[in-house]
mmCIF file of C-alpha atoms (C1' of nucleotides) in Angstrom:
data_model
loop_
_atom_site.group_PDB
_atom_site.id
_atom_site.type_symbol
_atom_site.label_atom_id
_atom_site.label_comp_id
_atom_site.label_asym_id
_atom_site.label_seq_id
_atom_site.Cartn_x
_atom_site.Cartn_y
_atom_site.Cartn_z
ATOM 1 C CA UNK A 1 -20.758 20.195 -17.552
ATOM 2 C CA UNK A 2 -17.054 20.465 -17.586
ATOM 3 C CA UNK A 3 -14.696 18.091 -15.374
ATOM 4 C CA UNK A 4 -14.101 20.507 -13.237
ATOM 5 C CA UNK A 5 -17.884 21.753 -12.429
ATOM 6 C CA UNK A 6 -18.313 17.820 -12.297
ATOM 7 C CA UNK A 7 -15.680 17.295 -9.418
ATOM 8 C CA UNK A 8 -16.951 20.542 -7.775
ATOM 9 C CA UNK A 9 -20.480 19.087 -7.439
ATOM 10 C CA UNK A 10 -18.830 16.451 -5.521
ATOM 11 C CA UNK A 11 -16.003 18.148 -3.526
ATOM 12 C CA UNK A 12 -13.027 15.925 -5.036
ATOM 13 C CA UNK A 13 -10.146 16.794 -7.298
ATOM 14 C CA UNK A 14 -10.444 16.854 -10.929
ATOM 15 C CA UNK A 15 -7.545 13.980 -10.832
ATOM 16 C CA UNK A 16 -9.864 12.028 -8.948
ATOM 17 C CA UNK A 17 -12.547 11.817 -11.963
ATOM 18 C CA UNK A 18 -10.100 11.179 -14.721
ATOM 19 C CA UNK A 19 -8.824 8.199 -12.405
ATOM 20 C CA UNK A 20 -12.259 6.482 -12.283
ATOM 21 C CA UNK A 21 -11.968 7.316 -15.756
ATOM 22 C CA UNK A 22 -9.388 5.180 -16.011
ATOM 23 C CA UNK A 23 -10.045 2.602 -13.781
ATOM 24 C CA UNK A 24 -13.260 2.107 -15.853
ATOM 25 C CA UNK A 25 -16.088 3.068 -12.797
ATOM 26 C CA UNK A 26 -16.843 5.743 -15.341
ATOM 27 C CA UNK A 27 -17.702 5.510 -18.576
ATOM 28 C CA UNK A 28 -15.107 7.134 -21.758
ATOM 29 C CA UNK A 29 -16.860 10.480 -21.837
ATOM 30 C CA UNK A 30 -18.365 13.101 -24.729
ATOM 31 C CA UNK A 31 -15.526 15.105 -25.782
ATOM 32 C CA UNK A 32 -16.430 18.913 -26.956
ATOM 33 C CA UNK A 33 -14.535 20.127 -29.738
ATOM 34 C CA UNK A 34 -11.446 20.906 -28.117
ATOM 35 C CA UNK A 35 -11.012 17.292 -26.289
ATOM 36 C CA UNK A 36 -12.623 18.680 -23.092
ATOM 37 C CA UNK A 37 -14.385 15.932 -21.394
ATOM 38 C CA UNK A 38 -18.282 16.640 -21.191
ATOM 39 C CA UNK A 39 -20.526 15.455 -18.304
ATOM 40 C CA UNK A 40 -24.411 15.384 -17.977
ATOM 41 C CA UNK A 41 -26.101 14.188 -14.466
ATOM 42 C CA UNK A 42 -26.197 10.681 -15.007
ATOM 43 C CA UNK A 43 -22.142 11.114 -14.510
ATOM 44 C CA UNK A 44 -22.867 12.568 -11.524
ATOM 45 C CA UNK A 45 -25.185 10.177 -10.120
ATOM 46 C CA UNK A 46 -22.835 7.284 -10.671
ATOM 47 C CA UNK A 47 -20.280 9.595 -8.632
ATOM 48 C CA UNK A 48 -22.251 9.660 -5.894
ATOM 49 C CA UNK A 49 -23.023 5.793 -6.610
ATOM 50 C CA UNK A 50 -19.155 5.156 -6.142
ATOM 51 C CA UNK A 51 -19.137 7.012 -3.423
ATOM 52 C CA UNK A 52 -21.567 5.270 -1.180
ATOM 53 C CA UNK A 53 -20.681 2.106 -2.398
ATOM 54 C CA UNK A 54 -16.750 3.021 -1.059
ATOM 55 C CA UNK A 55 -18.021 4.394 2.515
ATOM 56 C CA UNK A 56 -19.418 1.171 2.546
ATOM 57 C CA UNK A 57 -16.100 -0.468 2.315
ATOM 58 C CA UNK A 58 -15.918 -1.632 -0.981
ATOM 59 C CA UNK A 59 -12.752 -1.240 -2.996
ATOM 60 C CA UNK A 60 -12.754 0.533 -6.402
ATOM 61 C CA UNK A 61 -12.139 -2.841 -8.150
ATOM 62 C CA UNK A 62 -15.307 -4.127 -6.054
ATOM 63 C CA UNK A 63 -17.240 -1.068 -7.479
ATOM 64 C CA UNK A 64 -16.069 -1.543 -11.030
ATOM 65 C CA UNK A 65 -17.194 -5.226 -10.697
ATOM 66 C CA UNK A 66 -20.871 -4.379 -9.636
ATOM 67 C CA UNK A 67 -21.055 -1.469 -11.923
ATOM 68 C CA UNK A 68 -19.310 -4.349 -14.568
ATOM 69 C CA UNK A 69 -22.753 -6.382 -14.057
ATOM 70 C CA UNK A 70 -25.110 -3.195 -14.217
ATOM 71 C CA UNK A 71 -23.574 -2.551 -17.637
ATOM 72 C CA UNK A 72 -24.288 -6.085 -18.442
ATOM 73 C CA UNK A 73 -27.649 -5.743 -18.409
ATOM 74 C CA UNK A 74 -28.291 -7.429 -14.897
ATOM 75 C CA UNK A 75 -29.288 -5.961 -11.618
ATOM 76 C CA UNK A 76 -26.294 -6.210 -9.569
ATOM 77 C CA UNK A 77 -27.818 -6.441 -6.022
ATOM 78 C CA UNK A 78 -27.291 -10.318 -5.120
ATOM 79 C CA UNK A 79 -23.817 -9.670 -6.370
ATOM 80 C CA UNK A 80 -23.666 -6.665 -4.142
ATOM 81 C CA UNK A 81 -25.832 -8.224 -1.527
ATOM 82 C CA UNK A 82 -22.083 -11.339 -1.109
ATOM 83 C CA UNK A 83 -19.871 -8.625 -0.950
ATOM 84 C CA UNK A 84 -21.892 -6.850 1.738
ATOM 85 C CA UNK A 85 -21.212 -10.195 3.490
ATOM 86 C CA UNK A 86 -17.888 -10.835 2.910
ATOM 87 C CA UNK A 87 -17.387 -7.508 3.958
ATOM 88 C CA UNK A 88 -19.188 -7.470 6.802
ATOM 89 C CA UNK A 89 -17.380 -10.584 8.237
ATOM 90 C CA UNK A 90 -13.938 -8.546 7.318
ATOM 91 C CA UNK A 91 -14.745 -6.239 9.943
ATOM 92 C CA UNK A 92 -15.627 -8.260 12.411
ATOM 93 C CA UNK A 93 -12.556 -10.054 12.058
ATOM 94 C CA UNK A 94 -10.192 -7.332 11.831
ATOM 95 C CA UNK A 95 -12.419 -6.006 14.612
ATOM 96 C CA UNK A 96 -11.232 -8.900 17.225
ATOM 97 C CA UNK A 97 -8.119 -8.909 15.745
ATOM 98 C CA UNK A 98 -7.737 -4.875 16.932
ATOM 99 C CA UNK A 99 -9.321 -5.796 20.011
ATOM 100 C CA UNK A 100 -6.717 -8.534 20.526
ATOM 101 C CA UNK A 101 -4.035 -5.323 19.729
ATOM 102 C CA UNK A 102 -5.739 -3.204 22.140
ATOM 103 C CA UNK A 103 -4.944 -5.368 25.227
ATOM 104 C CA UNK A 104 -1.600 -6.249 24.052
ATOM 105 C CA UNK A 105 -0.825 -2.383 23.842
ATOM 106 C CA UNK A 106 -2.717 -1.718 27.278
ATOM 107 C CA UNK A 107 -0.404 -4.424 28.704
ATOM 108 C CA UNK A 108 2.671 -3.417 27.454
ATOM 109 C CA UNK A 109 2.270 0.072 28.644
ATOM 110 C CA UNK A 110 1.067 -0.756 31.930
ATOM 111 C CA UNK A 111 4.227 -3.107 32.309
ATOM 112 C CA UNK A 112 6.174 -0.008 31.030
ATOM 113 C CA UNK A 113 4.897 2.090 33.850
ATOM 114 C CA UNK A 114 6.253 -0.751 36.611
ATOM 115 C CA UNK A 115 9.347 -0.851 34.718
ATOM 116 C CA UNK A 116 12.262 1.286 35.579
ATOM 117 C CA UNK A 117 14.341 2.162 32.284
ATOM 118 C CA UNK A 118 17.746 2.061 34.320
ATOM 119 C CA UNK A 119 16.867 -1.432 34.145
ATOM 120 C CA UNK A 120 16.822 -1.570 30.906
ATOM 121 C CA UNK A 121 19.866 -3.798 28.867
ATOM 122 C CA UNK A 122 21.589 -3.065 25.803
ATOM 123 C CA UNK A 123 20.842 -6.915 24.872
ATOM 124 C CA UNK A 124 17.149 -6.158 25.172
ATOM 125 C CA UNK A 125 16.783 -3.453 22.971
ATOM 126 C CA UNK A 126 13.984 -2.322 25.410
ATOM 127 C CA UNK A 127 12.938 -4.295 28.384
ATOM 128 C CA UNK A 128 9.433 -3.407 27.998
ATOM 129 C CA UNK A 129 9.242 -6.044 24.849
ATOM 130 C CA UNK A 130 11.077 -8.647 26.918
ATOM 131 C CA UNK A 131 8.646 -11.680 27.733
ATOM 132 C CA UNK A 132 7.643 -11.805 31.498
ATOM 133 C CA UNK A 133 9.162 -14.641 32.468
ATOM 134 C CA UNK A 134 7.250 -17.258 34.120
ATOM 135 C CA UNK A 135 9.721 -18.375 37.060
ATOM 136 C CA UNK A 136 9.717 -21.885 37.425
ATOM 137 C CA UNK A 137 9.510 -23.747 40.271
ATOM 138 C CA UNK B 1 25.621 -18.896 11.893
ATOM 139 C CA UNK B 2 24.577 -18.208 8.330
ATOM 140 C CA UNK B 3 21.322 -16.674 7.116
ATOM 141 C CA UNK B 4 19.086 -19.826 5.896
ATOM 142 C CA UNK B 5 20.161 -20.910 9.771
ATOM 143 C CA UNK B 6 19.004 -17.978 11.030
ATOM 144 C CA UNK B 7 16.015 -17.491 9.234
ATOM 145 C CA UNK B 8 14.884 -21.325 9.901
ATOM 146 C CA UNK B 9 15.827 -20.304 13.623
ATOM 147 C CA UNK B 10 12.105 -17.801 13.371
ATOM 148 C CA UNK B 11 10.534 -19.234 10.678
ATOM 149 C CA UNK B 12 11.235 -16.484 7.920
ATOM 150 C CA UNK B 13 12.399 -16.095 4.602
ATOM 151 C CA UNK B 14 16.282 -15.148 4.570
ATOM 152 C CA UNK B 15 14.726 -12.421 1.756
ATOM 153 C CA UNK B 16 13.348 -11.184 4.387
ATOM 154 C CA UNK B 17 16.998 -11.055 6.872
ATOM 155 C CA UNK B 18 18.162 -9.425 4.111
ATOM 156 C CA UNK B 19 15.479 -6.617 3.874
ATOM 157 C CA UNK B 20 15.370 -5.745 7.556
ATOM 158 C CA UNK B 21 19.545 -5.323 7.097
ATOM 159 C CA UNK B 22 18.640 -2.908 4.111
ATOM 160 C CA UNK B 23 16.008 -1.027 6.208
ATOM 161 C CA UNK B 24 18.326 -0.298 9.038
ATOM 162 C CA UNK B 25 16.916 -2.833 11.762
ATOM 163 C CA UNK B 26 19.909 -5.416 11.425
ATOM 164 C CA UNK B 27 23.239 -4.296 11.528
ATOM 165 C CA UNK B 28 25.617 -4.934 8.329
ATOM 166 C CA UNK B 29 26.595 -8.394 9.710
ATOM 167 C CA UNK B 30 30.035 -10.315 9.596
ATOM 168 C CA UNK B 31 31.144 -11.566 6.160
ATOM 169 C CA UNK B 32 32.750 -15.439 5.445
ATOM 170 C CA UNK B 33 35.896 -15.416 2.813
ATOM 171 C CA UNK B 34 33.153 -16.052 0.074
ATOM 172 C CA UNK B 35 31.166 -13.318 1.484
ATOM 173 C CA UNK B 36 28.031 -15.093 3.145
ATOM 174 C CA UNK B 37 26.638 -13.083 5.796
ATOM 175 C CA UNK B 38 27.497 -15.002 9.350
ATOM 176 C CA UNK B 39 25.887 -14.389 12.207
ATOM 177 C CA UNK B 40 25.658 -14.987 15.919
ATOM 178 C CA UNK B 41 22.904 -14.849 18.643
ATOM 179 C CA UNK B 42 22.471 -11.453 19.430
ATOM 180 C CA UNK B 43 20.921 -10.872 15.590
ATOM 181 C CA UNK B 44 18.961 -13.614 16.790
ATOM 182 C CA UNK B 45 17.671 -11.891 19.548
ATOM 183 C CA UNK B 46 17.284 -8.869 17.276
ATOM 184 C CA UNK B 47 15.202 -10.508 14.992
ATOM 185 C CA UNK B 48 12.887 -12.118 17.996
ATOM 186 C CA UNK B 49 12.886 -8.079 19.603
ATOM 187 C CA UNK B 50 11.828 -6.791 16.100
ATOM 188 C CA UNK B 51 8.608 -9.622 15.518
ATOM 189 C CA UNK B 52 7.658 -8.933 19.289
ATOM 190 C CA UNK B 53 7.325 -5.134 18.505
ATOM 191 C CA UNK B 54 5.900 -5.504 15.099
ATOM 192 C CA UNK B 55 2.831 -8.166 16.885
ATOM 193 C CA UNK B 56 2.437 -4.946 19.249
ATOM 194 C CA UNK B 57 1.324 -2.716 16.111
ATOM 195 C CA UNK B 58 5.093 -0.588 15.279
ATOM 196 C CA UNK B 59 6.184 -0.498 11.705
ATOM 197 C CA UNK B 60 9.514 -1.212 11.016
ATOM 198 C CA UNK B 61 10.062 2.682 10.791
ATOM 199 C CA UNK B 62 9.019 2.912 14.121
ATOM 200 C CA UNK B 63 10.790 -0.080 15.120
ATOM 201 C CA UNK B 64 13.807 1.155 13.126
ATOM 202 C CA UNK B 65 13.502 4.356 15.693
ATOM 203 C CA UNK B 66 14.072 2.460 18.466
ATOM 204 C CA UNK B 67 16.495 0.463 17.627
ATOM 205 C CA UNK B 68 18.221 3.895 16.779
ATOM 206 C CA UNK B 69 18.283 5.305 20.180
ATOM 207 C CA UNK B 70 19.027 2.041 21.705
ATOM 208 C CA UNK B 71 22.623 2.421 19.515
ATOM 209 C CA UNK B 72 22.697 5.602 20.323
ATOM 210 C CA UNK B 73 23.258 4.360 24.075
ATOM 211 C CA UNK B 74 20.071 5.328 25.545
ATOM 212 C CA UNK B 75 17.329 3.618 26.866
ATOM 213 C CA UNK B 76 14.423 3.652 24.366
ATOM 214 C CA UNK B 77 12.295 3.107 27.292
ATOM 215 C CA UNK B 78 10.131 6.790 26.913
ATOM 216 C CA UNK B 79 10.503 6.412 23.500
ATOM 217 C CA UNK B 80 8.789 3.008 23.187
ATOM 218 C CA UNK B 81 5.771 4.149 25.826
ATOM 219 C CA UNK B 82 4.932 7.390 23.688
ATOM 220 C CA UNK B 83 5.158 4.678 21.082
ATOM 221 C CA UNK B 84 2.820 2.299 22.426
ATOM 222 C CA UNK B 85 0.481 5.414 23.410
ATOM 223 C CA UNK B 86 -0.190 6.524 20.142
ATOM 224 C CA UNK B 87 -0.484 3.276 18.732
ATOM 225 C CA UNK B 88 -3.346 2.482 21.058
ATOM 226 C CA UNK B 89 -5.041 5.894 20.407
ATOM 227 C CA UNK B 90 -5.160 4.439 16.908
ATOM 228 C CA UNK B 91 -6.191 1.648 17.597
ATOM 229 C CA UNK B 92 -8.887 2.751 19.382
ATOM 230 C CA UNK B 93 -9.912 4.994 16.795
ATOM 231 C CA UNK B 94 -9.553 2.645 14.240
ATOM 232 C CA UNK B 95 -11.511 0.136 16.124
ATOM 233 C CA UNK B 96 -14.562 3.019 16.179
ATOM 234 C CA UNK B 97 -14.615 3.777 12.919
ATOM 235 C CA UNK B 98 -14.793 -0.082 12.427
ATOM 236 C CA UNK B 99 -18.060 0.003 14.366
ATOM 237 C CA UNK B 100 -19.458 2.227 12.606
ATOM 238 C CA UNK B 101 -18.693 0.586 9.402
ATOM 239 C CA UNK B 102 -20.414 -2.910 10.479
ATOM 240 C CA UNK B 103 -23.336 -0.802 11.400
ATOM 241 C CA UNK B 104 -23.748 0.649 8.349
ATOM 242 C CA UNK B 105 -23.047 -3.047 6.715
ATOM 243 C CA UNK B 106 -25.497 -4.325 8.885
ATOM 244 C CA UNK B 107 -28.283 -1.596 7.564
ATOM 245 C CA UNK B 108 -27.348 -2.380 3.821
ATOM 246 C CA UNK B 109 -27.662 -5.766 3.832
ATOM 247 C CA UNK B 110 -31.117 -5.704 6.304
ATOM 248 C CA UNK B 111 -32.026 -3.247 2.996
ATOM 249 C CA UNK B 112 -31.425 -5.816 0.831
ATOM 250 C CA UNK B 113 -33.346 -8.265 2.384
ATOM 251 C CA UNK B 114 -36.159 -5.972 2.129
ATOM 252 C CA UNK B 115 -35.615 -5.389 -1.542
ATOM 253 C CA UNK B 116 -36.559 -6.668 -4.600
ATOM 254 C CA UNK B 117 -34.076 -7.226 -7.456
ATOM 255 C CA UNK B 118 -36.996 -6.487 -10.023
ATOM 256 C CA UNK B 119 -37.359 -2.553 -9.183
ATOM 257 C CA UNK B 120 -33.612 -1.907 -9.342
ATOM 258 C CA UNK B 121 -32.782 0.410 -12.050
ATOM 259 C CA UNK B 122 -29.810 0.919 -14.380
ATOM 260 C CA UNK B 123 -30.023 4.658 -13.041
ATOM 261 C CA UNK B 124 -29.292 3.161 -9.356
ATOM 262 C CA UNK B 125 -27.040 0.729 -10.499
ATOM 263 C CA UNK B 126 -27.989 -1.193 -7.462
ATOM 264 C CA UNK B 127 -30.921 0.397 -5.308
ATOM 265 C CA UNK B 128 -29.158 -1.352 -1.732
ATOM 266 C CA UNK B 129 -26.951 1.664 -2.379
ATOM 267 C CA UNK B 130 -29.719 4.370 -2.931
ATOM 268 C CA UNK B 131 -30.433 6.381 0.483
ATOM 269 C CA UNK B 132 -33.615 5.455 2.105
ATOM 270 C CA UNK B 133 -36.133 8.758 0.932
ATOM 271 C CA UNK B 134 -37.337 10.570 4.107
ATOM 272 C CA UNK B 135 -41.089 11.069 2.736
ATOM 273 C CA UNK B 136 -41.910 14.784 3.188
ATOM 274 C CA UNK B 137 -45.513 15.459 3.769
ATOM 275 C "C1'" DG C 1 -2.516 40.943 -25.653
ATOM 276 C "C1'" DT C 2 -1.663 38.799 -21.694
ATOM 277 C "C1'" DA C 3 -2.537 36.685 -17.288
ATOM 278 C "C1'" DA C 4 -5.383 33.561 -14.742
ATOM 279 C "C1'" DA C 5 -7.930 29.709 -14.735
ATOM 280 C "C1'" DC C 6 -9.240 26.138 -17.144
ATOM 281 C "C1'" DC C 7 -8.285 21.779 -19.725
ATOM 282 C "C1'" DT C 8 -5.184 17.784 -21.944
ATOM 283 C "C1'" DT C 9 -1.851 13.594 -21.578
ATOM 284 C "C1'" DC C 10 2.158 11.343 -19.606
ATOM 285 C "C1'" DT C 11 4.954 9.492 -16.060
ATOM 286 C "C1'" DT C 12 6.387 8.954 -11.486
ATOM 287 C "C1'" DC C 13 5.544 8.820 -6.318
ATOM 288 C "C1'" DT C 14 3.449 7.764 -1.723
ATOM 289 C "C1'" DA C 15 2.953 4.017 2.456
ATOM 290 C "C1'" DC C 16 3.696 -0.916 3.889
ATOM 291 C "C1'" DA C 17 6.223 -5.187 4.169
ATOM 292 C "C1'" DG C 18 7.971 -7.860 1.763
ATOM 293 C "C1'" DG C 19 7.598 -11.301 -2.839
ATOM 294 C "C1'" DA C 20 9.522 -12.642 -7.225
ATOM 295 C "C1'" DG C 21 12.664 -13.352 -10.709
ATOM 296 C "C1'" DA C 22 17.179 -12.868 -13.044
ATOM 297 C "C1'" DA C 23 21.782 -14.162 -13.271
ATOM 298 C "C1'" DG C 24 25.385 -15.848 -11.100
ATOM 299 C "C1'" DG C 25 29.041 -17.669 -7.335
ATOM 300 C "C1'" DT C 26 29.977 -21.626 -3.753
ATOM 301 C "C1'" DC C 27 29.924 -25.851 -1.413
ATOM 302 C "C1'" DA C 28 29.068 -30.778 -0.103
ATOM 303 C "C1'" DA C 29 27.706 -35.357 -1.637
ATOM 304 C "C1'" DG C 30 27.480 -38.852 -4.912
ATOM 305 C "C1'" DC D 1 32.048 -33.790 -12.436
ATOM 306 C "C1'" DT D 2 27.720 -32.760 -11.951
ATOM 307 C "C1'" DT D 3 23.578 -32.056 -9.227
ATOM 308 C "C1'" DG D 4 21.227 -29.744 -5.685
ATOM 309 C "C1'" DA D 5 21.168 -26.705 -2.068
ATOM 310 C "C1'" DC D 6 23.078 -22.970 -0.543
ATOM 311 C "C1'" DC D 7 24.591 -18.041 -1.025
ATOM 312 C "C1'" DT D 8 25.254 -13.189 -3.586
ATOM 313 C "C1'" DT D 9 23.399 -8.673 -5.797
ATOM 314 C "C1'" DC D 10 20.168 -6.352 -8.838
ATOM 315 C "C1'" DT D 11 15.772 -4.698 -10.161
ATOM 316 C "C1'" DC D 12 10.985 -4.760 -10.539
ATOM 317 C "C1'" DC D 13 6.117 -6.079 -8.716
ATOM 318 C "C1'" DT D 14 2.169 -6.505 -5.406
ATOM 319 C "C1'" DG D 15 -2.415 -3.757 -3.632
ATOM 320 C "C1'" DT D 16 -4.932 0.778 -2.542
ATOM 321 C "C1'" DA D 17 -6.472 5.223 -3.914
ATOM 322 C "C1'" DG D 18 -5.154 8.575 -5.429
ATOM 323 C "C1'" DA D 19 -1.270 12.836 -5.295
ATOM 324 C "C1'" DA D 20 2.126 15.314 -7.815
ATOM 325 C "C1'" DG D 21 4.620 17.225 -11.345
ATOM 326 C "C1'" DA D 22 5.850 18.074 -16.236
ATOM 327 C "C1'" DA D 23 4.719 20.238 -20.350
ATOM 328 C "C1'" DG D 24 1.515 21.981 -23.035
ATOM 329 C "C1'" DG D 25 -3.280 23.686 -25.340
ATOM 330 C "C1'" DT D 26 -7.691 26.756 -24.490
ATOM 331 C "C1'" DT D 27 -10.742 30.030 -22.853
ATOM 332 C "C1'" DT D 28 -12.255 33.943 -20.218
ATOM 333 C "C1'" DA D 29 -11.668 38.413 -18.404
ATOM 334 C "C1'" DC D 30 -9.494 42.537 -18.208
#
DNA sequence: GTAAACCTTCTTCTACAGGAGAAGGTCAAG
DNA sequence: CTTGACCTTCTCCTGTAGAAGAAGGTTTAC
C-alpha cells in the first residue's frame, strides 16, 4: 500500500501521514525501491488508533506519549486512563468558563438593544462596553 | 504619563502597550525629547475599553474593527451587536460540541474501569480506545 | 513520447496573543 | 561615576495541527 491508497483508506491528505510521520505517531516506514513509502494494515490500524484517540481530545503529543509507552513494551491504558481525567476535568472547566461567556454576551446584547447608539460617545469607543454604573446614593 | 505608568495603571506588561500600538488598537502615541512614548488618560481608557471587549470573547482583530469605525466617526454600536451575535452563536456551538466531548470522556473512562490492563494488545495500543463490538448473531 | 497522476524532500505559513532575548540609550540616586 | 531602573527597536519563539508551495523524480496510460 502506497501513501496515498493509505490516506485514501482514511479520507485525509497524504501531507497529513508524512506529518505523523514526523511527529513520530507513526513509525519510519518500508521504502520500495524508488523511496516510496510502503504501508501494510497495521499502519492503518494505528491511523485509525490516532484518530479516536484525537476525537477524544487528546493532542498529537498526548498520542505520541501513549503510543511512546505501547512501544515500550507496556500497556498504556492507566496512562491513558489520567489523561482521560485530566481531560475530562478540562472540559468541564472550559465548559463553565463558556457558560460564564454566554451570559456575559446575552447581557451585553440585551443592554445593546435598550441602548440608543446616538448616545453613544467618542470617549467610549462604544457605550455598550461601558460599565452600568451603579448610582450611588 | 509614560508606558511602565500606564501599564502598572491595568496590571500589564508595557510589551504588551507596545503590541496593541503595533496591531492598530492604540494610536501612535506622543513622543518625549528622548523619544519615550507619553501618554494621557484617554489611552487609558482605551486600554480598559479593549480588556472589557476582549473578557466579552472579541479578538483584537475584531476589537481592532471597532475601534476602526469608531475613528472613522461612527458609532460602532451595530457593528459591536452583530459582533456580540456571532460570538454567542459560537459560543453556543462551542459549548455543544463540548458536551458531547465530556460524554464521550465520560464513556471512555467508565470503559476503562471495566477493563483489564492484561488483555490489551500491542495491536490496540490501548483497548479503552477500541470501539465496543456490536455482537452480530 | 508525453501528459497526468503519483511520489519525494524542503521550507515557509496560518491563527492567537503575546513572551523572550538581544543590544543599546536615558535618567535619578548614591 | 556607576548602578539600577527605566526606556527604545529588532527579531525570533511559543503551541496546535496541519496547509501550501517549490522543485523535482517516477510510473501509468494513451
Amino acid at each position: 500500500m502506497l501513501i496515498g491508497q493509505l490516506a485514501d483508506a482514511l479520507g485525509i491528505p497524504t501531507r497529513t501521514v508524512r506529518f505523523y510521520e514526523r511527529k513520530g505517531l507513526l513509525p519510519d516506514p518500508e521504502r520500495a525501491e524508488n523511496g516510496y513509502r510502503v504501508y501494510d494494515d497495521t499502519t492503518l490500524a494505528r491511523l485509525r488508533f490516532i484518530r479516536t484517540a484525537q476525537a477524544a481530545g487528546l493532542t498529537l503529543a498526548e498520542i505520541a506519549s501513549v503510543i511512546g509507552v505501547r512501544d515500550d513494551g507496556t500497556a498504556p491504558c492507566s496512562h491513558v486512563d489520567s489523561l482521560l481525567e485530566a481531560k475530562l476535568a478540562e472540559v468541564r472547566q472550559r465548559r463553565r468558563q463558556l457558560a460564564a461567556l454566554e451570559a456575559e454576551l446575552s447581557e451585553l446584547l440585551e443592554r445593546s438593544r435598550q441602548l440608543d447608539p446616538a448616545d453613544c460617545t467618542a470617549g467610549e469607543i462604544c457605550h455598550i462596553f461601558t460599565p452600568t454604573e451603579t448610582v450611588p446614593s
